PDB file of C-alpha atoms in Angstrom:
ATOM      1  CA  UNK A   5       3.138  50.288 124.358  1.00 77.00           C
ATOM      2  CA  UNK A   6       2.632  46.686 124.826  1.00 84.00           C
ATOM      3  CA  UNK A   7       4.453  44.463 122.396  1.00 88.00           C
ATOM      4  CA  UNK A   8       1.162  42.381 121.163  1.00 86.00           C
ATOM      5  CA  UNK A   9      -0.262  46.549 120.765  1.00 88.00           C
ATOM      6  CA  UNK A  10       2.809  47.055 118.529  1.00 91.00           C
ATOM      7  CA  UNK A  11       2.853  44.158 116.298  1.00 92.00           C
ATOM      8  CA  UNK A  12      -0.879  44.799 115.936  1.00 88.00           C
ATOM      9  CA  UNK A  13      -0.042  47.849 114.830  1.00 92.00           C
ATOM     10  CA  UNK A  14       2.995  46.782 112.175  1.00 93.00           C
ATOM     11  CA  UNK A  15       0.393  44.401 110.687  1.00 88.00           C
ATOM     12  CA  UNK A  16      -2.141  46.969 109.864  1.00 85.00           C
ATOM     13  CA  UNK A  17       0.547  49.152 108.372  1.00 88.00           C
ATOM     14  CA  UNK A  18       1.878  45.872 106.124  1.00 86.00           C
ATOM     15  CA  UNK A  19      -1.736  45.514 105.127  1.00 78.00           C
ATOM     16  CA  UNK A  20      -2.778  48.993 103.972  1.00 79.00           C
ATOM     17  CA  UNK A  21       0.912  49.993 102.783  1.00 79.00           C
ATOM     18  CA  UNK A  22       1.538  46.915 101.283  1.00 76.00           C
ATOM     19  CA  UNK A  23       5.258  47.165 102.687  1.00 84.00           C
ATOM     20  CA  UNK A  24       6.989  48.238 105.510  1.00 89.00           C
ATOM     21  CA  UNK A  25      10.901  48.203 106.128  1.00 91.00           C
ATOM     22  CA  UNK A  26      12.617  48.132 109.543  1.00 92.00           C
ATOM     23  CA  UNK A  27      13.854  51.353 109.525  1.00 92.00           C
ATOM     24  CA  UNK A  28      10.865  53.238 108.842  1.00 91.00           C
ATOM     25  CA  UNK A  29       9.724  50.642 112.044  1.00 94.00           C
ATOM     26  CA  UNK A  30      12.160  51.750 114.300  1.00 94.00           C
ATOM     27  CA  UNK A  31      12.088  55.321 113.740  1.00 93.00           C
ATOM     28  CA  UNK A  32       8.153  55.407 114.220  1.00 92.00           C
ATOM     29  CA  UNK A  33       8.305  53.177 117.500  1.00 93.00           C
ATOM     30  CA  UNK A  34      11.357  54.016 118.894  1.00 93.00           C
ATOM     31  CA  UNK A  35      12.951  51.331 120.121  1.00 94.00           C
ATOM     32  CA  UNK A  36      15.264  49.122 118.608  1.00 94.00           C
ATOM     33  CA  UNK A  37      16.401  47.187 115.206  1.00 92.00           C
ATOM     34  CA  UNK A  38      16.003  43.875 116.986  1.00 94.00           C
ATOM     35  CA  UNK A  39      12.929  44.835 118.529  1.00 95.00           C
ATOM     36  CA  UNK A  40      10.936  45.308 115.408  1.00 95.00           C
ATOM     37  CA  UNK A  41      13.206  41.939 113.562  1.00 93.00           C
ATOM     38  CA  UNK A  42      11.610  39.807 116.769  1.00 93.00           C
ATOM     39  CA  UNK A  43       8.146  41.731 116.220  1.00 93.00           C
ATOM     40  CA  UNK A  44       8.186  40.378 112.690  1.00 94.00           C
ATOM     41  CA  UNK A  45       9.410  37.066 113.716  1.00 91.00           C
ATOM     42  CA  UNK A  46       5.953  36.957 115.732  1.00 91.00           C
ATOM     43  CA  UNK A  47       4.081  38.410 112.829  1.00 90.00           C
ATOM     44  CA  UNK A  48       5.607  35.881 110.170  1.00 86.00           C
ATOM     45  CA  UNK A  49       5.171  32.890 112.475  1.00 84.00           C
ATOM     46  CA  UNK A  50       1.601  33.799 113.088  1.00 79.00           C
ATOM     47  CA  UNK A  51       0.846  33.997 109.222  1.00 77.00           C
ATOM     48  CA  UNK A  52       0.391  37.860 109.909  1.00 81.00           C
ATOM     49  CA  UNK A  53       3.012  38.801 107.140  1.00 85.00           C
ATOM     50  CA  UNK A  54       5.516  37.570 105.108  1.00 84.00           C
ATOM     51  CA  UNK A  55       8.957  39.088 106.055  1.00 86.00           C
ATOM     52  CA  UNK A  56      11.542  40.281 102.999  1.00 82.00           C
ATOM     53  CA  UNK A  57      15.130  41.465 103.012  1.00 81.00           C
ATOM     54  CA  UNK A  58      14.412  44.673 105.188  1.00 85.00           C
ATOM     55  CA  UNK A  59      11.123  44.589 106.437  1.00 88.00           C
ATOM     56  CA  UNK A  60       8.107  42.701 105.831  1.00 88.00           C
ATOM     57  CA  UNK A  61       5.079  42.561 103.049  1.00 82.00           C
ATOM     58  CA  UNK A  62       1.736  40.701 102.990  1.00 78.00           C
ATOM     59  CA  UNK A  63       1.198  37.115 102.985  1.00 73.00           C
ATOM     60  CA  UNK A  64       1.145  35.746  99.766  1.00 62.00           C
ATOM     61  CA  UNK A  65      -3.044  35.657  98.630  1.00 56.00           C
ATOM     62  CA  UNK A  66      -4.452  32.753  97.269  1.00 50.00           C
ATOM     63  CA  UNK A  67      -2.638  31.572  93.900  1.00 52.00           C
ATOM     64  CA  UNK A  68      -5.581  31.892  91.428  1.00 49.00           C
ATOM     65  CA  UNK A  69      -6.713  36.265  93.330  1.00 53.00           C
ATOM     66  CA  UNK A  70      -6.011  38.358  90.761  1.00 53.00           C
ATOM     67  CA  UNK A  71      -5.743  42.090  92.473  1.00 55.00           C
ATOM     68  CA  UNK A  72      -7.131  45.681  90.344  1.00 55.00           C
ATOM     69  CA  UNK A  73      -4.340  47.460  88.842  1.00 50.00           C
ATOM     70  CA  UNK A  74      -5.111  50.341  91.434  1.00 50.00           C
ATOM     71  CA  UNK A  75      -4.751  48.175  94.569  1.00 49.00           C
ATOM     72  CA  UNK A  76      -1.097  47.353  93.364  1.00 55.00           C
ATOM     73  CA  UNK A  77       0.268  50.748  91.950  1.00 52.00           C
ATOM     74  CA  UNK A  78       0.719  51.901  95.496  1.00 52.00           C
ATOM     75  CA  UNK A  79       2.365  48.796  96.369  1.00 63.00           C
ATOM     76  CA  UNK A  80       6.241  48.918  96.397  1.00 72.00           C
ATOM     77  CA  UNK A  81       5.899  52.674  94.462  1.00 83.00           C
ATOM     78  CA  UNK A  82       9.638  53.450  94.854  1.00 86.00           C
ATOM     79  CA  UNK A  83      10.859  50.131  94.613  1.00 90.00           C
ATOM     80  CA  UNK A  84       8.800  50.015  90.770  1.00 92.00           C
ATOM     81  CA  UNK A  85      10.102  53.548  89.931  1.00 94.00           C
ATOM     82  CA  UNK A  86      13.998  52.378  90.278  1.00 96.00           C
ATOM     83  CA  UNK A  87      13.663  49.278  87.999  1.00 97.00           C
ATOM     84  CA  UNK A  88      11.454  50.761  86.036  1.00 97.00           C
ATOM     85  CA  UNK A  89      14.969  53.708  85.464  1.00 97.00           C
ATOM     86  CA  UNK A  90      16.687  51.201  84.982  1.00 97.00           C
ATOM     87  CA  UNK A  91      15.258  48.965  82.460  1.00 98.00           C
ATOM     88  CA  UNK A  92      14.412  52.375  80.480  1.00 97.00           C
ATOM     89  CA  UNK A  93      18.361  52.054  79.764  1.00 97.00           C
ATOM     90  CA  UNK A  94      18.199  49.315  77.564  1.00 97.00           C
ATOM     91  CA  UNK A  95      15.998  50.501  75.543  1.00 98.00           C
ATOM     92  CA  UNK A  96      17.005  52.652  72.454  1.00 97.00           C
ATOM     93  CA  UNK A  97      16.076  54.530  69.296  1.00 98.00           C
ATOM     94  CA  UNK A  98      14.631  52.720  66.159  1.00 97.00           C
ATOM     95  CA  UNK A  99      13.320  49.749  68.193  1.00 98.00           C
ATOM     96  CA  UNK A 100      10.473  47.592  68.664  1.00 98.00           C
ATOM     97  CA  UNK A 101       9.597  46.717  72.080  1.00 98.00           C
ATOM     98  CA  UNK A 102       6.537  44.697  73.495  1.00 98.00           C
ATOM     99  CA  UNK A 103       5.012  44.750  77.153  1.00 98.00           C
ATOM    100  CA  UNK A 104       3.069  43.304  78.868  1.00 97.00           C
ATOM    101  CA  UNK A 105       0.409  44.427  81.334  1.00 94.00           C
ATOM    102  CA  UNK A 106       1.886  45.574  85.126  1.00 91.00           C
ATOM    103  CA  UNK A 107       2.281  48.334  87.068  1.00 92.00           C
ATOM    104  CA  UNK A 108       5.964  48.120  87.053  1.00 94.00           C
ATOM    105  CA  UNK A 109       5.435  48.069  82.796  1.00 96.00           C
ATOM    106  CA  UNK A 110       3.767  50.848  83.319  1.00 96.00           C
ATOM    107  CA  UNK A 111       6.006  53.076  84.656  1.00 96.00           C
ATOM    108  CA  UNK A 112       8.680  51.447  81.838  1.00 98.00           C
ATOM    109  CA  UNK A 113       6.185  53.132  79.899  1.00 98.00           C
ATOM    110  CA  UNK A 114       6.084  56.577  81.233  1.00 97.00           C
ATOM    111  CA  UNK A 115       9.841  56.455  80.895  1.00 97.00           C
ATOM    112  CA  UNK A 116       9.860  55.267  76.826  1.00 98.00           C
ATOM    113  CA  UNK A 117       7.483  58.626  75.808  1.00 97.00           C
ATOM    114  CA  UNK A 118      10.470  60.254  75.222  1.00 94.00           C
ATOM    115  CA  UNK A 119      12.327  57.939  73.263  1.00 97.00           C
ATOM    116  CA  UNK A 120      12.315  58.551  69.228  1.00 97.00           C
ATOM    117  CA  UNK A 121      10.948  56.193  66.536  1.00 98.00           C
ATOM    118  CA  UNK A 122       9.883  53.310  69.361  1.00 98.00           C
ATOM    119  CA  UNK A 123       6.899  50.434  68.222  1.00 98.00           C
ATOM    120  CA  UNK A 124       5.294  49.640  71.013  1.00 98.00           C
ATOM    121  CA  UNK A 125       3.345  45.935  71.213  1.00 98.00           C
ATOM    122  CA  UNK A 126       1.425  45.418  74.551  1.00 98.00           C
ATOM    123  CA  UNK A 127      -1.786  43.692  75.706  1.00 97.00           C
ATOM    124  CA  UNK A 128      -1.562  46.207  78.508  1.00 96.00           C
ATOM    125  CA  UNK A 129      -4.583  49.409  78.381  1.00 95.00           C
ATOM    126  CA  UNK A 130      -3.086  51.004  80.616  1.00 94.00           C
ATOM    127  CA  UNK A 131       0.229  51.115  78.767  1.00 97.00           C
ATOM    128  CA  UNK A 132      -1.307  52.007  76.088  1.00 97.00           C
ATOM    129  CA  UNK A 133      -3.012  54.595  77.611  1.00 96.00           C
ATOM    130  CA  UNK A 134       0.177  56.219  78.806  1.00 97.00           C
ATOM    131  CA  UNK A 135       1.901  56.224  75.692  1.00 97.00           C
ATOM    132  CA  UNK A 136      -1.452  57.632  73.704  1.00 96.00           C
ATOM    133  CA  UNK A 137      -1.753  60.836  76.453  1.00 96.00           C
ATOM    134  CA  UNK A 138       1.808  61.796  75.524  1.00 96.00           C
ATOM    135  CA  UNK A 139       1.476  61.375  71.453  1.00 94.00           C
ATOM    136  CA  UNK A 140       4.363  61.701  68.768  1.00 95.00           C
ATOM    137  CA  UNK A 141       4.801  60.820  65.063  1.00 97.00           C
ATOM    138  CA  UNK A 142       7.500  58.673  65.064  1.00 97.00           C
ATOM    139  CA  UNK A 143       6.067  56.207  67.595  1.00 97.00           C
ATOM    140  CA  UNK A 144       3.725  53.572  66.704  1.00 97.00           C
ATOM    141  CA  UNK A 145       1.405  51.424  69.577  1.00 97.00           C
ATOM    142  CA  UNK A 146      -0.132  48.052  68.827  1.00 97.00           C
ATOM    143  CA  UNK A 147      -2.667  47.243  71.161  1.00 97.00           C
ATOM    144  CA  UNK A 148      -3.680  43.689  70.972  1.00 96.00           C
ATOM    145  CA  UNK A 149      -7.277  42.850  71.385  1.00 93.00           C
ATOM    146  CA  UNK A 150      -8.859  40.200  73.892  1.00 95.00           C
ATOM    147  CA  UNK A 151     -10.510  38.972  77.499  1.00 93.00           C
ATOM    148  CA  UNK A 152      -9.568  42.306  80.220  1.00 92.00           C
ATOM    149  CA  UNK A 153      -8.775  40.698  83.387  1.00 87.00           C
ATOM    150  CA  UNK A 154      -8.446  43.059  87.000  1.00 81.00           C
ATOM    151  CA  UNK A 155      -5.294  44.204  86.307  1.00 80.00           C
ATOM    152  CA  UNK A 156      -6.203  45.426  82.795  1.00 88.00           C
ATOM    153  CA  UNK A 157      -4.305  42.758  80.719  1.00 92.00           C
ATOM    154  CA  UNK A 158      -5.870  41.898  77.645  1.00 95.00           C
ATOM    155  CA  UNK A 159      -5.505  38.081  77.175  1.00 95.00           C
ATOM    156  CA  UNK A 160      -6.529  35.117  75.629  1.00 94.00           C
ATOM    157  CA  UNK A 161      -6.920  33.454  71.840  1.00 95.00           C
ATOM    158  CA  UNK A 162      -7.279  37.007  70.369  1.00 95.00           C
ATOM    159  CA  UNK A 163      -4.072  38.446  72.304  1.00 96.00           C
ATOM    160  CA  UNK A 164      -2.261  35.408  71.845  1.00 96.00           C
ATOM    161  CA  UNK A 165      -3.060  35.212  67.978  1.00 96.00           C
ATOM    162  CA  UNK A 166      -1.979  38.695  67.375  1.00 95.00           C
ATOM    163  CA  UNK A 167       0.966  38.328  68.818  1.00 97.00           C
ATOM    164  CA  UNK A 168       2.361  35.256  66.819  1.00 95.00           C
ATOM    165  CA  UNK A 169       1.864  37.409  63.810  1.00 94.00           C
ATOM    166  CA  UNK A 170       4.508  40.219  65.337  1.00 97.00           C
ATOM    167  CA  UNK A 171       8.208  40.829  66.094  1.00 97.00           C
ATOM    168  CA  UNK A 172       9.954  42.873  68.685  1.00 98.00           C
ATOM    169  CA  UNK A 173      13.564  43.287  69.440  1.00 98.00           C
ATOM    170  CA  UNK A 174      12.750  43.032  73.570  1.00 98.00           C
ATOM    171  CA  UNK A 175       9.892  42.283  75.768  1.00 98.00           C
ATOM    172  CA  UNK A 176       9.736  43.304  79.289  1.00 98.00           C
ATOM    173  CA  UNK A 177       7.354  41.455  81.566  1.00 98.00           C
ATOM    174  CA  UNK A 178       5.479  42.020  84.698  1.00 96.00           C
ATOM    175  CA  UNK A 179       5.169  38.958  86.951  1.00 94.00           C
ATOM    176  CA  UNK A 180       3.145  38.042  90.093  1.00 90.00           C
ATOM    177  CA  UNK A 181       5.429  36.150  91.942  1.00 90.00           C
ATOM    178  CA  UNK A 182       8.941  34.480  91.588  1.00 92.00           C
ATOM    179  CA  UNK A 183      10.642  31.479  92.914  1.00 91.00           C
ATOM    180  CA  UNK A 184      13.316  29.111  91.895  1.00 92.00           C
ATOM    181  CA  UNK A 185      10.669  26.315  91.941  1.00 92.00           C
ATOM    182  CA  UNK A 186       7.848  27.536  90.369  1.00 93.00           C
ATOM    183  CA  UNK A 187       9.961  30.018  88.199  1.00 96.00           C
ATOM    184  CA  UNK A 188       7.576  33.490  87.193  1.00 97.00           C
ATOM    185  CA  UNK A 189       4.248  33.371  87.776  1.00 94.00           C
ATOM    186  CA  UNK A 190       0.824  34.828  87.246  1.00 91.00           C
ATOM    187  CA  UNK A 191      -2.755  34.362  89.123  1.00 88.00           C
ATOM    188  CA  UNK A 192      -4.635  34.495  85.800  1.00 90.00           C
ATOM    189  CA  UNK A 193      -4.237  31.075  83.018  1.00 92.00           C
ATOM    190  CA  UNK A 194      -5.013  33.363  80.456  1.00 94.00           C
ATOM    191  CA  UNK A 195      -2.150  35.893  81.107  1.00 94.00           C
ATOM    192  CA  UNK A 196       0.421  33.440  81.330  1.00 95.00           C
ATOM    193  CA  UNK A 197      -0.894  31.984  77.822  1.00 97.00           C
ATOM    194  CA  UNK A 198      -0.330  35.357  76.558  1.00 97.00           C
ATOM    195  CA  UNK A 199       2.876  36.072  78.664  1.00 97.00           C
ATOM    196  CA  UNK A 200       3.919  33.531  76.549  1.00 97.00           C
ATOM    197  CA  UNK A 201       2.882  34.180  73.035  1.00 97.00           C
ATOM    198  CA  UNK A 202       4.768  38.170  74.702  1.00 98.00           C
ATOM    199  CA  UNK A 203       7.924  35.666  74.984  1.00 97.00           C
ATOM    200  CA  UNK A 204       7.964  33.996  71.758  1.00 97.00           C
ATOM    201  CA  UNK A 205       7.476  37.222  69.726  1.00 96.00           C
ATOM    202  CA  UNK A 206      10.616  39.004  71.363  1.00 98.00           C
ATOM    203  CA  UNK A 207      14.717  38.355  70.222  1.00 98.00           C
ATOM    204  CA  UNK A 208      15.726  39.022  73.827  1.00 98.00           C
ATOM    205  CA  UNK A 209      12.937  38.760  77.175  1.00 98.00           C
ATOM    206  CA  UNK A 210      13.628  40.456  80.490  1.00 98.00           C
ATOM    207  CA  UNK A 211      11.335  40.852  84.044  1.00 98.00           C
ATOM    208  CA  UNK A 212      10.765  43.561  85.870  1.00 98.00           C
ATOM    209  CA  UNK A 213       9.896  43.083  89.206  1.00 95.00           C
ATOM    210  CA  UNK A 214       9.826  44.279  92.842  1.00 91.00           C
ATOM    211  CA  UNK A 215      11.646  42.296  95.259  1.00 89.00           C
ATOM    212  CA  UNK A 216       8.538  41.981  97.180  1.00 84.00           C
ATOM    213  CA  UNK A 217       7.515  39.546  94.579  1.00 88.00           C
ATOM    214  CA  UNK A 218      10.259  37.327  95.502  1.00 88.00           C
ATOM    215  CA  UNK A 219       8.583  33.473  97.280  1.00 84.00           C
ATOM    216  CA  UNK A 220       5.203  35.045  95.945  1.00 85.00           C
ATOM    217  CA  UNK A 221       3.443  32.151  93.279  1.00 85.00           C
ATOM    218  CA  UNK A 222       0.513  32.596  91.124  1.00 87.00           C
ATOM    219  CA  UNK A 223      -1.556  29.053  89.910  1.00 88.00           C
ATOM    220  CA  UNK A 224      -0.042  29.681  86.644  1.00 93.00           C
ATOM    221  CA  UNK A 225       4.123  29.806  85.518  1.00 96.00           C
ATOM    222  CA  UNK A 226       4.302  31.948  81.978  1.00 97.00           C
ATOM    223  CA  UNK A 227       8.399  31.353  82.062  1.00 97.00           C
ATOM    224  CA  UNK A 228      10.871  29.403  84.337  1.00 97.00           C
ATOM    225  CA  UNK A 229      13.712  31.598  85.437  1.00 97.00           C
ATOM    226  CA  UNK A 230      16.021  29.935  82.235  1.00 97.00           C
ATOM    227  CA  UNK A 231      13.885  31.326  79.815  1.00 97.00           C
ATOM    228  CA  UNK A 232      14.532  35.311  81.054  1.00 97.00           C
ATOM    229  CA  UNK A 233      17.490  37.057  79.744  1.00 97.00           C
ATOM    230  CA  UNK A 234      17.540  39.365  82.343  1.00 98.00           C
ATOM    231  CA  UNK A 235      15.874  40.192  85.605  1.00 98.00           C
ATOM    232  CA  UNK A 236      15.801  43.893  86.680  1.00 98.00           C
ATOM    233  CA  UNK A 237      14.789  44.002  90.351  1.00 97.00           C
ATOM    234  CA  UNK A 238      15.072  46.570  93.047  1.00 94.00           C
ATOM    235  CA  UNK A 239      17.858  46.189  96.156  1.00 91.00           C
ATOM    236  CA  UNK A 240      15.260  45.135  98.660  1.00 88.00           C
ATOM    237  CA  UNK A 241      16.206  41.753  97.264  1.00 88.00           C
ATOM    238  CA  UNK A 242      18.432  39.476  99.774  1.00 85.00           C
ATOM    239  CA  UNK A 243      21.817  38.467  98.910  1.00 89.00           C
ATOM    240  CA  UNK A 244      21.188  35.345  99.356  1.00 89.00           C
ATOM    241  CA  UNK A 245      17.721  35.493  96.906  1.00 90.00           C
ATOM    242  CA  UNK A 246      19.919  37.504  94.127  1.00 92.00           C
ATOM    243  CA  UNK A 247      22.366  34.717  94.875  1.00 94.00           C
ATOM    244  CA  UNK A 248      20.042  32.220  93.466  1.00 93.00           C
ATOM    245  CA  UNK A 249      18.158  33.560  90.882  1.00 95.00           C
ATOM    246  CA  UNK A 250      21.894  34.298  89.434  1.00 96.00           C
ATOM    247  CA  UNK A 251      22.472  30.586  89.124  1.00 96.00           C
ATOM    248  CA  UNK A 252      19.286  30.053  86.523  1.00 97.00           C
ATOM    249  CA  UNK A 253      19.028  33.845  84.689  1.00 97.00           C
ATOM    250  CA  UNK A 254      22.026  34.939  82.421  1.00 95.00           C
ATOM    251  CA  UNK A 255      21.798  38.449  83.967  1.00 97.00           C
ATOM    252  CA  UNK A 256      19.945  39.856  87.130  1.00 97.00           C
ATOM    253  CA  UNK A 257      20.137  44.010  87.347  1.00 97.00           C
ATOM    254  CA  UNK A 258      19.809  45.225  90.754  1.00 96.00           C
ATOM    255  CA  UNK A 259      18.200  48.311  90.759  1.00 95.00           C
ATOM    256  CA  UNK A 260      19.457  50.696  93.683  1.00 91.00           C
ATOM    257  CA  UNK A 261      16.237  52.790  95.598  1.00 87.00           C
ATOM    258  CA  UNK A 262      18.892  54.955  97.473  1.00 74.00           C
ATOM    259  CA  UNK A 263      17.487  53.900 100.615  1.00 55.00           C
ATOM    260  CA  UNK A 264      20.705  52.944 102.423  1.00 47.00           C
TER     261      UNK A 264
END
């Protein structure tokens, strides 16, 4: 196979799998580690793809796209599952905790059904929708109301009013994107209004987040990288990005996926 057939190839893959790591590259071409790094060098310097620690994921979209909760919840599955375990740790009996809407919250939420006399706040439907097919009597869910965006958030005055009125020991957020510069990010004003109002309503704040949101920013920043107690992300994450997000968040959790 031609090189130019191959990369071809590798950027169809990034663009219906959403992700693609260099093993997985080698082992279904056969040729060599270096071969598939300089294939991605091509595909990065062409715009093709944007390459991570490991492998490579799409190119950022345009700040202000918002995608459907079902075109991301395929994205990065494993990645979401192991920092979605892990944050699940901090989370224990008798508490309130608020999150917002994501599909790594999501899975957070699949995790917390078990977990005895929990309040829930989220502007997230699906969340709540997780938590309501799995019911129990010691667990109470707020819903807020508002504006649904794509991704099923529910935002705006009437989230963002609700949510001055409540308390919650932590809040885990979802996020778009992350830099240093533009701290976390969202594609949607509205959400990081009420990513906000999430923020203020919670004694401690921490982000969950796939590493292939790392250099990825939204139009809108709902927190700079001070504000977040903690940062639970998978180990797809470079040294050198962990590195710097260490100097600006008290504590950043890196989630192991097992994948060598």
């Amino acid at each position: 196979m031609l090189a130019a057939q191959r990369q071809e190839q590798i950027a169809q893959l990034v663009e219906r799998d959403g992700a693609v790591s260099v093993t997985d590259l080698v082992d279904h071409y056969g040729v060599s580690d270096m071969t598939i790094r300089r294939d991605l060098d091509t595909l990065a310097g062409a715009g093709r793809v944007t390459k991570v620690h490991g492998g490579a994921v799409p190119v950022p979209s345009r700040r202000t796209e918002e995608p459907g909760f079902e075109a991301k919840v395929s994205r990065m599955e494993a990645e979401k599952q192991v920092v979605a375990d892990r944050a699940a740790g901090l989370v224990r009996p008798g508490m309130a905790v608020a999150l917002s809407a994501g599909t790594t919250t999501c899975e957070l939420a699949r995790r917390l059904r078990d977990v005895a006399d929990l309040t829930v706040i989220t502007n997230s439907t699906r969340v709540s929708e997780v938590l309501h097919a799995a019911p129990r009597s010691d667990r109470t869910v707020l819903l807020t109301g508002g504006e649904r965006t794509p991704s099923d958030a529910l935002v705006g005055p009437l989230a963002v009013d609700a949510l001055r009125r409540l308390h919650a020991d932590i809040v885990f957020l979802g996020t778009h994107g992350m830099s240093v510069e533009a701290g976390f990010t969202t594609p949607n004003v509205m959400e990081a209004e009420t990513n906000q109002a999430l923020l203020e309503c919670a004694h401690q704040a921490a982000v969950v987040a796939d590493s292939g949101k790392w250099g990825v920013v939204g139009i809108a920043t709902f927190a700079e990288l001070e504000r977040i107690d903690r940062l639970i992300v998978d180990d797809g994450l470079g040294d050198d990005e962990a590195a710097a997000l260490r100097e600006h968040v008290d504590e950043v959790m890196i989630a192991a996926t097992g994948a060598g």
